[in-house]
DNA sequence: TCCCAGGATTCAT
DNA sequence: ATGAATCATGGG
């Protein structure tokens, strides 16, 4: 295990910000995460964050996954350019980070997210992993499931997927899996593309429109300029930025501010 | 019973 | 180029 000190890291805020659906709290106060084919437990006490893995695994995998080499204070300092509302939002969620998650997992996860709520999105993804992901065991013996591969989902029928309570999104997922599996989309090239062309390519996938493509770009390709506009963000923009959001004040990283806003709006409503 | 949830697609005008 | 209807499922 390895412990770091970081005032701008909150595993709870990251979990609750709705960007990572397979990060969840355990009974004992820790959090567990299944990602990149691995299982990880995390514990945070104030600014001290403990990763229950070897130092090598932390350095090679999780340090990058949690974007720990990035100085988020420099992003937070821009919040004032968005007025008092953005200042409040940024102060409220200053422990949030944009994780560097897997592209395929983000694609399927955010196809599922459409017209859906976060609790049920988590449940759908969990079911999908249980039924179509490879079962593994962590070093300490905890069983977990990988996120299903494109091949595994392409092999499923639409009826099988509907049995996972995915609803009308079942066909989107099946067809998307087929497109990727059959190389009908330049999948491996996506990582090398800039934001506009990556977004355009992703929108060729069934079930991927403007908003979902932006989420995939932000969380799966780490394009920080992607600014997903969902129902929450749309309402905030209408209410607090009637003359337009000052995107130009956050060149190349408006997506980070989007996450502060999303989390702030989400948490201000669940009382 | 109706409405909403990190929308996208299709079809109408 | 906009706008309404439709798409499953579960929770309030």
CSV table of C-alpha atoms (C1' of nucleotides) in Angstrom, one decimal:
chain,number,residue,atom,x,y,z
A,1,UNK,CA,0.0,0.0,0.0
A,2,UNK,CA,1.0,3.6,-0.5
A,3,UNK,CA,-0.2,6.8,1.0
A,4,UNK,CA,-0.1,10.2,-0.5
A,5,UNK,CA,-1.1,13.7,0.8
A,6,UNK,CA,-3.2,15.8,-1.5
A,7,UNK,CA,-5.6,18.6,-0.5
A,8,UNK,CA,-7.2,18.5,-3.9
A,9,UNK,CA,-8.3,14.9,-4.0
A,10,UNK,CA,-11.5,13.6,-2.6
A,11,UNK,CA,-12.4,10.0,-3.4
A,12,UNK,CA,-15.9,10.7,-2.2
A,13,UNK,CA,-16.4,13.6,-4.5
A,14,UNK,CA,-14.9,11.6,-7.4
A,15,UNK,CA,-17.3,8.8,-6.7
A,16,UNK,CA,-20.3,11.0,-6.3
A,17,UNK,CA,-19.5,13.1,-9.4
A,18,UNK,CA,-20.9,10.4,-11.6
A,19,UNK,CA,-18.0,9.9,-14.0
A,20,UNK,CA,-16.9,6.5,-12.7
A,21,UNK,CA,-19.7,4.0,-12.3
A,22,UNK,CA,-17.5,1.2,-10.9
A,23,UNK,CA,-16.1,3.1,-8.0
A,24,UNK,CA,-18.2,2.6,-4.9
A,25,UNK,CA,-18.0,2.9,-1.1
A,26,UNK,CA,-17.5,-0.3,1.0
A,27,UNK,CA,-19.0,-0.9,4.4
A,28,UNK,CA,-15.7,-0.2,6.2
A,29,UNK,CA,-15.3,3.3,4.9
A,30,UNK,CA,-13.0,2.3,2.1
A,31,UNK,CA,-13.8,2.6,-1.6
A,32,UNK,CA,-13.3,-0.1,-4.1
A,33,UNK,CA,-12.7,0.3,-7.8
A,34,UNK,CA,-12.7,-2.1,-10.7
A,35,UNK,CA,-11.0,-0.7,-13.7
A,36,UNK,CA,-8.3,-1.5,-16.3
A,37,UNK,CA,-8.7,-5.2,-15.6
A,38,UNK,CA,-7.8,-4.6,-11.9
A,39,UNK,CA,-9.3,-4.3,-8.5
A,40,UNK,CA,-8.2,-1.5,-6.1
A,41,UNK,CA,-9.3,-0.4,-2.6
A,42,UNK,CA,-8.8,3.2,-1.4
A,43,UNK,CA,-9.1,4.8,1.9
A,44,UNK,CA,-9.0,8.5,2.7
A,45,UNK,CA,-8.6,10.2,6.0
A,46,UNK,CA,-8.6,14.0,5.6
A,47,UNK,CA,-5.9,14.7,3.0
A,48,UNK,CA,-4.2,11.3,3.4
A,49,UNK,CA,-5.2,8.9,0.6
A,50,UNK,CA,-4.1,5.3,0.8
A,51,UNK,CA,-4.0,3.0,-2.2
A,52,UNK,CA,-4.0,-0.6,-1.3
A,53,UNK,CA,-1.6,-1.8,-3.9
A,54,UNK,CA,2.1,-2.1,-4.5
A,55,UNK,CA,4.1,1.0,-5.1
A,56,UNK,CA,4.9,-0.3,-8.6
A,57,UNK,CA,1.2,-0.7,-9.4
A,58,UNK,CA,0.5,2.8,-8.1
A,59,UNK,CA,3.3,4.4,-10.1
A,60,UNK,CA,2.5,2.5,-13.3
A,61,UNK,CA,-1.3,2.4,-13.2
A,62,UNK,CA,-3.2,4.4,-10.6
A,63,UNK,CA,-1.2,7.6,-10.5
A,64,UNK,CA,-2.1,8.2,-14.1
A,65,UNK,CA,-5.6,6.9,-13.8
A,66,UNK,CA,-6.4,9.4,-11.1
A,67,UNK,CA,-4.5,12.2,-12.9
A,68,UNK,CA,-2.3,12.8,-9.9
A,69,UNK,CA,0.5,14.5,-11.9
A,70,UNK,CA,-1.9,17.3,-12.8
A,71,UNK,CA,-2.1,20.4,-10.6
A,72,UNK,CA,-5.8,21.1,-10.2
A,73,UNK,CA,-5.1,24.3,-8.3
A,74,UNK,CA,-4.2,26.0,-11.5
A,75,UNK,CA,-7.6,25.0,-13.0
A,76,UNK,CA,-9.5,26.1,-9.8
A,77,UNK,CA,-7.9,29.5,-10.0
A,78,UNK,CA,-9.7,30.2,-13.2
A,79,UNK,CA,-13.1,29.7,-11.6
A,80,UNK,CA,-13.5,33.4,-10.8
A,81,UNK,CA,-13.8,34.1,-14.6
A,82,UNK,CA,-17.1,32.3,-14.4
A,83,UNK,CA,-18.6,34.5,-11.8
A,84,UNK,CA,-19.8,33.8,-8.2
A,85,UNK,CA,-21.8,30.7,-9.2
A,86,UNK,CA,-18.7,29.0,-10.7
A,87,UNK,CA,-16.6,30.0,-7.7
A,88,UNK,CA,-19.1,28.3,-5.4
A,89,UNK,CA,-19.2,25.2,-7.5
A,90,UNK,CA,-15.4,24.9,-7.8
A,91,UNK,CA,-15.0,25.5,-4.0
A,92,UNK,CA,-17.6,22.8,-3.3
A,93,UNK,CA,-16.1,20.2,-5.6
A,94,UNK,CA,-12.4,21.0,-5.4
A,95,UNK,CA,-11.5,17.4,-4.7
A,96,UNK,CA,-12.8,16.2,-8.1
A,97,UNK,CA,-10.5,15.0,-10.8
A,98,UNK,CA,-11.1,14.0,-14.3
A,99,UNK,CA,-10.1,10.3,-14.3
A,100,UNK,CA,-8.3,8.7,-17.3
A,101,UNK,CA,-10.7,5.9,-17.9
A,102,UNK,CA,-11.0,3.2,-20.5
A,103,UNK,CA,-12.4,4.4,-23.9
A,104,UNK,CA,-14.5,1.3,-24.5
A,105,UNK,CA,-15.9,1.2,-21.0
A,106,UNK,CA,-16.8,4.9,-21.2
A,107,UNK,CA,-18.5,4.4,-24.6
A,108,UNK,CA,-20.8,1.7,-23.4
A,109,UNK,CA,-21.3,3.3,-20.0
A,110,UNK,CA,-22.5,6.6,-21.4
A,111,UNK,CA,-24.7,5.0,-24.0
A,112,UNK,CA,-26.4,3.4,-21.0
A,113,UNK,CA,-26.5,6.8,-19.2
A,114,UNK,CA,-28.9,8.4,-21.6
A,115,UNK,CA,-32.4,9.1,-20.2
A,116,UNK,CA,-31.3,7.3,-17.1
A,117,UNK,CA,-30.3,8.0,-13.5
A,118,UNK,CA,-27.0,7.4,-11.9
A,119,UNK,CA,-28.1,4.8,-9.4
A,120,UNK,CA,-29.7,2.7,-12.2
A,121,UNK,CA,-26.7,3.3,-14.5
A,122,UNK,CA,-24.5,1.7,-11.9
A,123,UNK,CA,-26.9,-1.2,-11.6
A,124,UNK,CA,-27.0,-1.8,-15.3
A,125,UNK,CA,-23.2,-1.7,-15.7
A,126,UNK,CA,-22.8,-4.0,-12.7
A,127,UNK,CA,-25.2,-6.6,-14.3
A,128,UNK,CA,-23.4,-6.3,-17.6
A,129,UNK,CA,-20.1,-7.0,-16.0
A,130,UNK,CA,-21.4,-9.9,-14.0
A,131,UNK,CA,-22.9,-11.6,-17.1
A,132,UNK,CA,-20.3,-10.7,-19.8
A,133,UNK,CA,-17.1,-9.7,-18.1
A,134,UNK,CA,-14.3,-12.0,-17.1
A,135,UNK,CA,-14.4,-13.1,-13.5
A,136,UNK,CA,-11.2,-12.5,-11.6
A,137,UNK,CA,-9.8,-12.6,-8.1
A,138,UNK,CA,-7.8,-9.8,-6.6
A,139,UNK,CA,-4.5,-10.6,-4.7
A,140,UNK,CA,-6.4,-10.5,-1.4
A,141,UNK,CA,-9.0,-12.9,-2.7
A,142,UNK,CA,-11.8,-10.5,-3.6
A,143,UNK,CA,-13.8,-11.6,-6.6
A,144,UNK,CA,-14.6,-9.1,-9.3
A,145,UNK,CA,-15.6,-8.8,-12.9
A,146,UNK,CA,-13.8,-7.0,-15.7
A,147,UNK,CA,-15.8,-4.7,-18.0
A,148,UNK,CA,-17.0,-6.8,-21.0
A,149,UNK,CA,-15.0,-6.7,-24.2
A,150,UNK,CA,-16.5,-5.6,-27.5
A,151,UNK,CA,-16.2,-9.2,-28.6
A,152,UNK,CA,-18.2,-10.4,-25.6
A,153,UNK,CA,-21.0,-7.9,-26.1
A,154,UNK,CA,-21.0,-8.5,-29.8
A,155,UNK,CA,-21.7,-12.1,-29.1
A,156,UNK,CA,-24.8,-11.3,-27.0
A,157,UNK,CA,-28.2,-11.1,-28.6
A,158,UNK,CA,-30.4,-8.0,-28.2
A,159,UNK,CA,-32.7,-10.1,-26.1
A,160,UNK,CA,-29.9,-11.2,-23.8
A,161,UNK,CA,-29.0,-7.5,-23.3
A,162,UNK,CA,-32.6,-6.6,-22.6
A,163,UNK,CA,-32.5,-9.1,-19.8
A,164,UNK,CA,-29.9,-6.9,-18.2
A,165,UNK,CA,-32.6,-4.2,-17.9
A,166,UNK,CA,-30.9,-2.0,-20.5
A,167,UNK,CA,-34.2,-1.2,-22.2
A,168,UNK,CA,-34.1,0.3,-25.6
A,169,UNK,CA,-30.4,0.9,-25.2
A,170,UNK,CA,-29.8,-2.8,-25.8
A,171,UNK,CA,-29.8,-2.4,-29.5
A,172,UNK,CA,-27.4,0.5,-29.4
A,173,UNK,CA,-25.0,-1.5,-27.3
A,174,UNK,CA,-25.2,-4.6,-29.5
A,175,UNK,CA,-24.8,-2.6,-32.7
A,176,UNK,CA,-21.9,-0.5,-31.3
A,177,UNK,CA,-20.1,-3.7,-30.2
A,178,UNK,CA,-20.5,-5.0,-33.7
A,179,UNK,CA,-19.2,-1.9,-35.4
A,180,UNK,CA,-16.1,-1.9,-33.2
A,181,UNK,CA,-15.6,-5.6,-33.4
A,182,UNK,CA,-15.8,-5.6,-37.2
A,183,UNK,CA,-13.4,-2.6,-37.5
A,184,UNK,CA,-16.1,-0.5,-39.2
A,185,UNK,CA,-15.0,2.4,-37.0
A,186,UNK,CA,-11.3,3.5,-36.7
A,187,UNK,CA,-11.3,2.6,-33.1
A,188,UNK,CA,-7.5,2.4,-32.5
A,189,UNK,CA,-7.1,5.7,-34.2
A,190,UNK,CA,-9.3,7.5,-31.8
A,191,UNK,CA,-6.6,8.0,-29.2
A,192,UNK,CA,-4.5,9.9,-31.7
A,193,UNK,CA,-7.3,12.3,-32.8
A,194,UNK,CA,-7.9,15.8,-31.7
A,195,UNK,CA,-11.2,16.5,-29.9
A,196,UNK,CA,-13.3,17.6,-32.9
A,197,UNK,CA,-12.6,14.6,-35.1
A,198,UNK,CA,-12.7,12.2,-32.2
A,199,UNK,CA,-16.2,13.5,-31.3
A,200,UNK,CA,-17.3,13.3,-34.9
A,201,UNK,CA,-16.1,9.7,-35.2
A,202,UNK,CA,-17.8,8.6,-32.0
A,203,UNK,CA,-21.1,10.1,-33.1
A,204,UNK,CA,-21.2,7.6,-35.9
A,205,UNK,CA,-21.9,5.0,-33.2
A,206,UNK,CA,-25.6,4.2,-32.7
A,207,UNK,CA,-26.8,5.7,-29.4
A,208,UNK,CA,-24.0,8.3,-29.3
A,209,UNK,CA,-25.1,11.8,-29.9
A,210,UNK,CA,-23.6,15.2,-28.9
A,211,UNK,CA,-23.8,14.8,-25.2
A,212,UNK,CA,-22.7,11.2,-24.9
A,213,UNK,CA,-19.8,11.8,-27.3
A,214,UNK,CA,-18.6,14.7,-25.1
A,215,UNK,CA,-18.7,12.5,-22.1
A,216,UNK,CA,-16.7,9.8,-23.9
A,217,UNK,CA,-14.2,12.4,-25.0
A,218,UNK,CA,-13.9,13.9,-21.6
A,219,UNK,CA,-13.6,10.7,-19.5
A,220,UNK,CA,-12.4,8.2,-22.0
A,221,UNK,CA,-10.0,10.3,-24.1
A,222,UNK,CA,-9.2,13.0,-21.5
A,223,UNK,CA,-10.1,15.8,-23.9
A,224,UNK,CA,-10.6,18.5,-21.2
A,225,UNK,CA,-12.2,20.9,-23.7
A,226,UNK,CA,-15.2,18.6,-24.0
A,227,UNK,CA,-18.2,20.2,-22.3
A,228,UNK,CA,-21.1,17.8,-22.0
A,229,UNK,CA,-24.4,19.5,-21.7
A,230,UNK,CA,-27.0,17.4,-20.0
A,231,UNK,CA,-30.3,18.3,-18.3
A,232,UNK,CA,-28.5,19.6,-15.2
A,233,UNK,CA,-25.9,21.7,-17.1
A,234,UNK,CA,-28.6,23.1,-19.4
A,235,UNK,CA,-30.7,24.3,-16.5
A,236,UNK,CA,-27.7,25.9,-14.8
A,237,UNK,CA,-26.7,27.6,-18.0
A,238,UNK,CA,-30.2,29.0,-18.5
A,239,UNK,CA,-30.4,30.1,-14.9
A,240,UNK,CA,-26.9,31.5,-14.2
A,241,UNK,CA,-25.5,32.2,-17.7
A,242,UNK,CA,-28.4,33.7,-19.7
A,243,UNK,CA,-26.0,35.6,-21.9
A,244,UNK,CA,-23.8,32.5,-22.6
A,245,UNK,CA,-21.1,30.6,-20.7
A,246,UNK,CA,-17.6,32.1,-21.0
A,247,UNK,CA,-16.0,29.1,-22.6
A,248,UNK,CA,-13.2,31.4,-23.9
A,249,UNK,CA,-12.1,32.0,-20.4
A,250,UNK,CA,-11.1,28.3,-20.0
A,251,UNK,CA,-9.2,27.5,-23.2
A,252,UNK,CA,-8.8,23.8,-23.6
A,253,UNK,CA,-10.2,22.8,-20.1
A,254,UNK,CA,-13.8,23.9,-19.9
A,255,UNK,CA,-14.7,20.3,-19.2
A,256,UNK,CA,-13.1,20.5,-15.8
A,257,UNK,CA,-15.3,23.4,-14.8
A,258,UNK,CA,-18.3,21.4,-16.2
A,259,UNK,CA,-17.6,18.7,-13.7
A,260,UNK,CA,-17.6,21.2,-10.8
A,261,UNK,CA,-20.9,22.6,-12.0
A,262,UNK,CA,-22.5,19.2,-12.5
A,263,UNK,CA,-21.5,17.9,-9.1
A,264,UNK,CA,-22.5,21.1,-7.4
A,265,UNK,CA,-25.9,21.1,-9.0
A,266,UNK,CA,-26.4,17.4,-8.4
A,267,UNK,CA,-25.6,17.7,-4.7
A,268,UNK,CA,-27.7,20.8,-4.2
A,269,UNK,CA,-30.7,18.8,-5.1
A,270,UNK,CA,-30.5,15.5,-3.2
A,271,UNK,CA,-31.2,16.8,0.2
B,1,DT,C1',-50.9,8.1,-12.3
B,2,DC,C1',-47.6,11.2,-13.9
B,3,DC,C1',-43.0,12.8,-14.1
B,4,DC,C1',-38.1,12.5,-14.3
B,5,DA,C1',-33.4,10.4,-14.9
B,6,DG,C1',-25.8,12.8,-17.3
B,7,DG,C1',-30.5,11.8,-24.7
B,8,DA,C1',-30.7,9.8,-29.3
B,9,DT,C1',-33.3,8.7,-33.2
B,10,DT,C1',-37.0,9.1,-36.3
B,11,DC,C1',-40.4,11.4,-38.6
B,12,DA,C1',-43.1,15.3,-39.2
B,13,DT,C1',-43.4,20.1,-40.8
C,1,DA,C1',-33.2,23.3,-40.0
C,2,DT,C1',-36.3,22.9,-35.8
C,3,DG,C1',-40.0,20.1,-33.0
C,4,DA,C1',-42.7,16.4,-31.3
C,5,DA,C1',-43.1,11.4,-30.5
C,6,DT,C1',-40.9,7.4,-29.2
C,7,DC,C1',-37.8,4.6,-27.0
C,8,DA,C1',-37.4,0.8,-21.4
C,9,DT,C1',-37.0,0.8,-16.6
C,10,DG,C1',-37.3,2.2,-11.8
C,11,DG,C1',-38.1,5.6,-8.2
C,12,DG,C1',-40.3,9.8,-6.4
